[in-house]
């Protein structure tokens, strides 16, 4: 813990300052009688963290509020440090700190606080954040998302978070890693998708050597002005960060262009994040199927199970020449095993019921990561963590985007998307389809959707439907009308103009007596059972009942099926976070 300027507090273990109140089940701050300092630790160093950011990103420095003796200036995002959520007023002086007596029930409270994650690496930190709010707020470094994201996650929809590991050299002890004078790259990129009902999550690993297009990136400069960094065609994905002054918002835009997924937030970690976070949690368990001695990453481990942290953990996630085929794709599998193991460790009772570990995680996590400005306070991070922690690790699936060697190269150094498997995988994630079997309630819902497609189908000539444009490109309703009437024989159809509200997904609403018509139109258009909405019919221009087809933002053109694949393509590499697999 940073105790600069705190006098005798240098000798105090942070965990000893927080004691469990058995009557409330919450932690209370206990200070020794001689403690005259603020109840909240001071900021790191002498103030804000400056503007030079990791990965070439401009940072938003947070300057510590002015303090008086024993009190902190108010913060709009945080309760008074002398009266926090879950922490009653300071106990009377004279009661020395002691380690709390553990109770089983407390684990649940901590789990709610931590939310299970700040993506993977910040699991646990969000809960401990409430323990000393203002200090942790000063730890956080944030960068603008430059309008590339959604504006922030919402509790009533799925969540998408971009996680970037940069190879930029920052921090003491990292001289031997990365490119010496490079601004850094998007060396490791993960897209975390958490389902709308929070029952499951998917992590997509994006190969750094994937050839793709980087779009133009409007970027906020240090002086507040905006600069548009020109895009680049057919280049490595990892150039979306750091190169030509690109910030994480450029990587966000590249991901959206590539997958069709709009990101809510991003988090950027450098080499130090792996070292400090693994040490804070007490090490991560990994397994090797063979001896590995890699002079490049400095990993030297015999086969078998190991608990690694610090420099050794960093070497593990960076090694690639000694595993699999010796390339980046083999390293991705190793990293997925590592993250799954770290997830299990962070959500274990051993971590969640340890105040010492929770506080160390809070310190390490808030110092190690750069986040977007939409989640630049502990309160916002904690709210996000609360949503991310709701899924079970057995329903967290890691999948690598399907790729093949670049056919344009004689010496294979890059990869391109493997089609159609890549697009099928992207569609599944966009449409919130779990890559694992989930709880029974979800199965019942899917069964009900599938049942809507079963049964008799009316002739196309008897299908009566009004077509609305609810977010598709202009002209889509008329295009669909012409296609249905001329090519598919749905002559009792009409263009009803624009919908009152835009929709993310195309829907077909129909009355109780129109189910057979709905099934026929679903077959013609390639609609899934989820797109069919039993409801009521409306009166069309001829004064007779008709269904309503609303073309959403997912509509890609007349005749293009809207059915989401139900099974992961066979050659997609995937694994779940609850299983231990030895790296080969």
PDB file of C-alpha atoms in Angstrom, residues 420-570:
ATOM      1  CA  UNK A 420     -17.858 -18.943 -42.913  1.00  0.00           C
ATOM      2  CA  UNK A 421     -16.888 -20.186 -39.444  1.00  0.00           C
ATOM      3  CA  UNK A 422     -15.712 -16.773 -38.237  1.00  0.00           C
ATOM      4  CA  UNK A 423     -18.943 -15.048 -39.235  1.00  0.00           C
ATOM      5  CA  UNK A 424     -20.998 -17.830 -37.648  1.00  0.00           C
ATOM      6  CA  UNK A 425     -19.132 -17.383 -34.374  1.00  0.00           C
ATOM      7  CA  UNK A 426     -19.528 -13.595 -34.465  1.00  0.00           C
ATOM      8  CA  UNK A 427     -23.268 -14.014 -35.131  1.00  0.00           C
ATOM      9  CA  UNK A 428     -23.672 -16.316 -32.138  1.00  0.00           C
ATOM     10  CA  UNK A 429     -22.025 -13.799 -29.818  1.00  0.00           C
ATOM     11  CA  UNK A 430     -23.952 -10.846 -31.281  1.00  0.00           C
ATOM     12  CA  UNK A 431     -27.233 -12.701 -30.803  1.00  0.00           C
ATOM     13  CA  UNK A 432     -26.401 -13.727 -27.238  1.00  0.00           C
ATOM     14  CA  UNK A 433     -26.160 -17.468 -27.942  1.00  0.00           C
ATOM     15  CA  UNK A 434     -24.203 -19.284 -25.245  1.00  0.00           C
ATOM     16  CA  UNK A 435     -21.310 -21.498 -26.334  1.00  0.00           C
ATOM     17  CA  UNK A 436     -22.011 -23.772 -23.352  1.00  0.00           C
ATOM     18  CA  UNK A 437     -25.080 -25.431 -21.886  1.00  0.00           C
ATOM     19  CA  UNK A 438     -26.595 -23.111 -19.295  1.00  0.00           C
ATOM     20  CA  UNK A 439     -29.136 -23.317 -16.508  1.00  0.00           C
ATOM     21  CA  UNK A 440     -32.533 -24.967 -16.930  1.00  0.00           C
ATOM     22  CA  UNK A 441     -34.468 -21.697 -17.237  1.00  0.00           C
ATOM     23  CA  UNK A 442     -32.451 -20.793 -20.319  1.00  0.00           C
ATOM     24  CA  UNK A 443     -33.127 -24.203 -21.845  1.00  0.00           C
ATOM     25  CA  UNK A 444     -36.872 -23.755 -21.318  1.00  0.00           C
ATOM     26  CA  UNK A 445     -36.764 -20.367 -23.009  1.00  0.00           C
ATOM     27  CA  UNK A 446     -34.910 -21.786 -26.010  1.00  0.00           C
ATOM     28  CA  UNK A 447     -37.352 -24.697 -26.198  1.00  0.00           C
ATOM     29  CA  UNK A 448     -40.286 -22.261 -26.289  1.00  0.00           C
ATOM     30  CA  UNK A 449     -38.657 -20.317 -29.109  1.00  0.00           C
ATOM     31  CA  UNK A 450     -38.016 -23.491 -31.112  1.00  0.00           C
ATOM     32  CA  UNK A 451     -41.650 -24.597 -30.622  1.00  0.00           C
ATOM     33  CA  UNK A 452     -42.886 -21.465 -32.432  1.00  0.00           C
ATOM     34  CA  UNK A 453     -41.367 -22.766 -35.653  1.00  0.00           C
ATOM     35  CA  UNK A 454     -43.033 -26.181 -35.425  1.00  0.00           C
ATOM     36  CA  UNK A 455     -46.444 -26.839 -36.952  1.00  0.00           C
ATOM     37  CA  UNK A 456     -48.375 -26.263 -40.160  1.00  0.00           C
ATOM     38  CA  UNK A 457     -47.396 -23.457 -42.504  1.00  0.00           C
ATOM     39  CA  UNK A 458     -49.832 -21.377 -44.532  1.00  0.00           C
ATOM     40  CA  UNK A 459     -49.285 -20.986 -48.296  1.00  0.00           C
ATOM     41  CA  UNK A 460     -47.172 -17.958 -49.172  1.00  0.00           C
ATOM     42  CA  UNK A 461     -50.138 -16.469 -51.032  1.00  0.00           C
ATOM     43  CA  UNK A 462     -52.143 -16.404 -47.782  1.00  0.00           C
ATOM     44  CA  UNK A 463     -49.513 -14.608 -45.712  1.00  0.00           C
ATOM     45  CA  UNK A 464     -50.636 -11.081 -44.833  1.00  0.00           C
ATOM     46  CA  UNK A 465     -47.892  -8.840 -43.466  1.00  0.00           C
ATOM     47  CA  UNK A 466     -47.086  -5.164 -42.976  1.00  0.00           C
ATOM     48  CA  UNK A 467     -43.371  -4.298 -43.268  1.00  0.00           C
ATOM     49  CA  UNK A 468     -41.778  -1.577 -41.146  1.00  0.00           C
ATOM     50  CA  UNK A 469     -38.229  -0.258 -41.189  1.00  0.00           C
ATOM     51  CA  UNK A 470     -37.062  -0.317 -37.567  1.00  0.00           C
ATOM     52  CA  UNK A 471     -33.390   0.488 -37.905  1.00  0.00           C
ATOM     53  CA  UNK A 472     -32.304  -1.177 -41.152  1.00  0.00           C
ATOM     54  CA  UNK A 473     -30.699   0.875 -43.918  1.00  0.00           C
ATOM     55  CA  UNK A 474     -33.012   3.218 -45.786  1.00  0.00           C
ATOM     56  CA  UNK A 475     -35.082   1.476 -48.455  1.00  0.00           C
ATOM     57  CA  UNK A 476     -34.972  -1.935 -46.753  1.00  0.00           C
ATOM     58  CA  UNK A 477     -38.752  -2.149 -46.288  1.00  0.00           C
ATOM     59  CA  UNK A 478     -39.426  -1.516 -49.983  1.00  0.00           C
ATOM     60  CA  UNK A 479     -36.645  -3.874 -51.037  1.00  0.00           C
ATOM     61  CA  UNK A 480     -38.105  -6.630 -48.858  1.00  0.00           C
ATOM     62  CA  UNK A 481     -41.626  -5.976 -50.121  1.00  0.00           C
ATOM     63  CA  UNK A 482     -40.545  -6.319 -53.756  1.00  0.00           C
ATOM     64  CA  UNK A 483     -38.578  -9.494 -52.985  1.00  0.00           C
ATOM     65  CA  UNK A 484     -41.459 -11.111 -51.099  1.00  0.00           C
ATOM     66  CA  UNK A 485     -44.045 -10.282 -53.765  1.00  0.00           C
ATOM     67  CA  UNK A 486     -42.026 -11.016 -56.905  1.00  0.00           C
ATOM     68  CA  UNK A 487     -39.784 -13.912 -55.837  1.00  0.00           C
ATOM     69  CA  UNK A 488     -41.562 -15.547 -52.899  1.00  0.00           C
ATOM     70  CA  UNK A 489     -45.250 -15.134 -53.793  1.00  0.00           C
ATOM     71  CA  UNK A 490     -46.186 -13.217 -50.625  1.00  0.00           C
ATOM     72  CA  UNK A 491     -48.544 -10.949 -52.551  1.00  0.00           C
ATOM     73  CA  UNK A 492     -50.610  -9.824 -49.550  1.00  0.00           C
ATOM     74  CA  UNK A 493     -47.800  -7.689 -48.173  1.00  0.00           C
ATOM     75  CA  UNK A 494     -47.330  -3.929 -47.938  1.00  0.00           C
ATOM     76  CA  UNK A 495     -44.785  -1.277 -46.979  1.00  0.00           C
ATOM     77  CA  UNK A 496     -45.966   0.466 -43.808  1.00  0.00           C
ATOM     78  CA  UNK A 497     -43.076   2.938 -43.541  1.00  0.00           C
ATOM     79  CA  UNK A 498     -40.858   3.478 -40.503  1.00  0.00           C
ATOM     80  CA  UNK A 499     -41.366   2.022 -37.042  1.00  0.00           C
ATOM     81  CA  UNK A 500     -41.881   4.357 -34.098  1.00  0.00           C
ATOM     82  CA  UNK A 501     -38.839   2.954 -32.285  1.00  0.00           C
ATOM     83  CA  UNK A 502     -35.681   1.367 -33.754  1.00  0.00           C
ATOM     84  CA  UNK A 503     -34.984  -2.282 -32.887  1.00  0.00           C
ATOM     85  CA  UNK A 504     -31.668  -4.081 -32.580  1.00  0.00           C
ATOM     86  CA  UNK A 505     -33.155  -7.262 -34.021  1.00  0.00           C
ATOM     87  CA  UNK A 506     -35.804  -8.027 -36.621  1.00  0.00           C
ATOM     88  CA  UNK A 507     -39.122  -9.195 -35.164  1.00  0.00           C
ATOM     89  CA  UNK A 508     -42.383 -10.629 -36.490  1.00  0.00           C
ATOM     90  CA  UNK A 509     -45.437 -10.000 -34.310  1.00  0.00           C
ATOM     91  CA  UNK A 510     -48.599 -11.987 -35.022  1.00  0.00           C
ATOM     92  CA  UNK A 511     -52.015 -12.718 -33.573  1.00  0.00           C
ATOM     93  CA  UNK A 512     -53.296 -16.030 -32.134  1.00  0.00           C
ATOM     94  CA  UNK A 513     -54.841 -17.107 -35.452  1.00  0.00           C
ATOM     95  CA  UNK A 514     -51.774 -16.226 -37.542  1.00  0.00           C
ATOM     96  CA  UNK A 515     -49.204 -18.726 -36.242  1.00  0.00           C
ATOM     97  CA  UNK A 516     -49.269 -20.737 -39.476  1.00  0.00           C
ATOM     98  CA  UNK A 517     -48.599 -17.561 -41.480  1.00  0.00           C
ATOM     99  CA  UNK A 518     -45.772 -16.608 -39.120  1.00  0.00           C
ATOM    100  CA  UNK A 519     -44.096 -19.994 -39.568  1.00  0.00           C
ATOM    101  CA  UNK A 520     -44.255 -19.665 -43.356  1.00  0.00           C
ATOM    102  CA  UNK A 521     -42.781 -16.154 -43.351  1.00  0.00           C
ATOM    103  CA  UNK A 522     -40.094 -17.255 -40.886  1.00  0.00           C
ATOM    104  CA  UNK A 523     -39.129 -20.063 -43.268  1.00  0.00           C
ATOM    105  CA  UNK A 524     -38.992 -17.688 -46.228  1.00  0.00           C
ATOM    106  CA  UNK A 525     -36.932 -15.027 -44.456  1.00  0.00           C
ATOM    107  CA  UNK A 526     -34.772 -17.281 -42.317  1.00  0.00           C
ATOM    108  CA  UNK A 527     -36.121 -15.949 -39.011  1.00  0.00           C
ATOM    109  CA  UNK A 528     -35.340 -17.709 -35.745  1.00  0.00           C
ATOM    110  CA  UNK A 529     -37.936 -18.637 -33.160  1.00  0.00           C
ATOM    111  CA  UNK A 530     -36.633 -15.747 -31.019  1.00  0.00           C
ATOM    112  CA  UNK A 531     -37.702 -13.307 -33.741  1.00  0.00           C
ATOM    113  CA  UNK A 532     -41.312 -14.522 -33.591  1.00  0.00           C
ATOM    114  CA  UNK A 533     -43.357 -12.549 -31.062  1.00  0.00           C
ATOM    115  CA  UNK A 534     -46.835 -13.920 -30.312  1.00  0.00           C
ATOM    116  CA  UNK A 535     -49.066 -10.919 -29.706  1.00  0.00           C
ATOM    117  CA  UNK A 536     -51.783  -9.309 -31.714  1.00  0.00           C
ATOM    118  CA  UNK A 537     -52.482  -8.593 -35.351  1.00  0.00           C
ATOM    119  CA  UNK A 538     -53.085  -5.140 -36.812  1.00  0.00           C
ATOM    120  CA  UNK A 539     -55.365  -3.929 -39.575  1.00  0.00           C
ATOM    121  CA  UNK A 540     -53.669  -3.375 -42.916  1.00  0.00           C
ATOM    122  CA  UNK A 541     -54.617  -0.887 -45.625  1.00  0.00           C
ATOM    123  CA  UNK A 542     -57.298  -3.273 -46.948  1.00  0.00           C
ATOM    124  CA  UNK A 543     -58.943  -3.371 -43.529  1.00  0.00           C
ATOM    125  CA  UNK A 544     -58.080  -6.992 -42.744  1.00  0.00           C
ATOM    126  CA  UNK A 545     -55.842  -8.435 -39.969  1.00  0.00           C
ATOM    127  CA  UNK A 546     -52.133  -8.705 -40.776  1.00  0.00           C
ATOM    128  CA  UNK A 547     -48.851  -9.513 -39.067  1.00  0.00           C
ATOM    129  CA  UNK A 548     -46.147  -6.879 -38.487  1.00  0.00           C
ATOM    130  CA  UNK A 549     -42.583  -7.485 -39.681  1.00  0.00           C
ATOM    131  CA  UNK A 550     -40.157  -4.899 -38.270  1.00  0.00           C
ATOM    132  CA  UNK A 551     -36.724  -4.883 -39.871  1.00  0.00           C
ATOM    133  CA  UNK A 552     -34.117  -4.221 -37.156  1.00  0.00           C
ATOM    134  CA  UNK A 553     -30.502  -3.142 -37.272  1.00  0.00           C
ATOM    135  CA  UNK A 554     -29.475  -6.760 -37.841  1.00  0.00           C
ATOM    136  CA  UNK A 555     -31.238  -6.860 -41.213  1.00  0.00           C
ATOM    137  CA  UNK A 556     -28.661  -7.273 -43.983  1.00  0.00           C
ATOM    138  CA  UNK A 557     -30.840  -7.382 -47.070  1.00  0.00           C
ATOM    139  CA  UNK A 558     -33.755  -9.167 -48.692  1.00  0.00           C
ATOM    140  CA  UNK A 559     -33.063 -12.880 -48.937  1.00  0.00           C
ATOM    141  CA  UNK A 560     -30.248 -12.872 -46.370  1.00  0.00           C
ATOM    142  CA  UNK A 561     -31.228 -15.317 -43.580  1.00  0.00           C
ATOM    143  CA  UNK A 562     -31.453 -13.905 -40.067  1.00  0.00           C
ATOM    144  CA  UNK A 563     -31.179 -17.244 -38.284  1.00  0.00           C
ATOM    145  CA  UNK A 564     -28.340 -17.420 -35.772  1.00  0.00           C
ATOM    146  CA  UNK A 565     -26.317 -20.654 -35.710  1.00  0.00           C
ATOM    147  CA  UNK A 566     -27.137 -22.818 -32.691  1.00  0.00           C
ATOM    148  CA  UNK A 567     -23.909 -24.803 -32.642  1.00  0.00           C
ATOM    149  CA  UNK A 568     -20.335 -23.618 -32.541  1.00  0.00           C
ATOM    150  CA  UNK A 569     -18.533 -24.465 -35.809  1.00  0.00           C
ATOM    151  CA  UNK A 570     -16.650 -27.749 -35.336  1.00  0.00           C
TER     152      UNK A 570
END
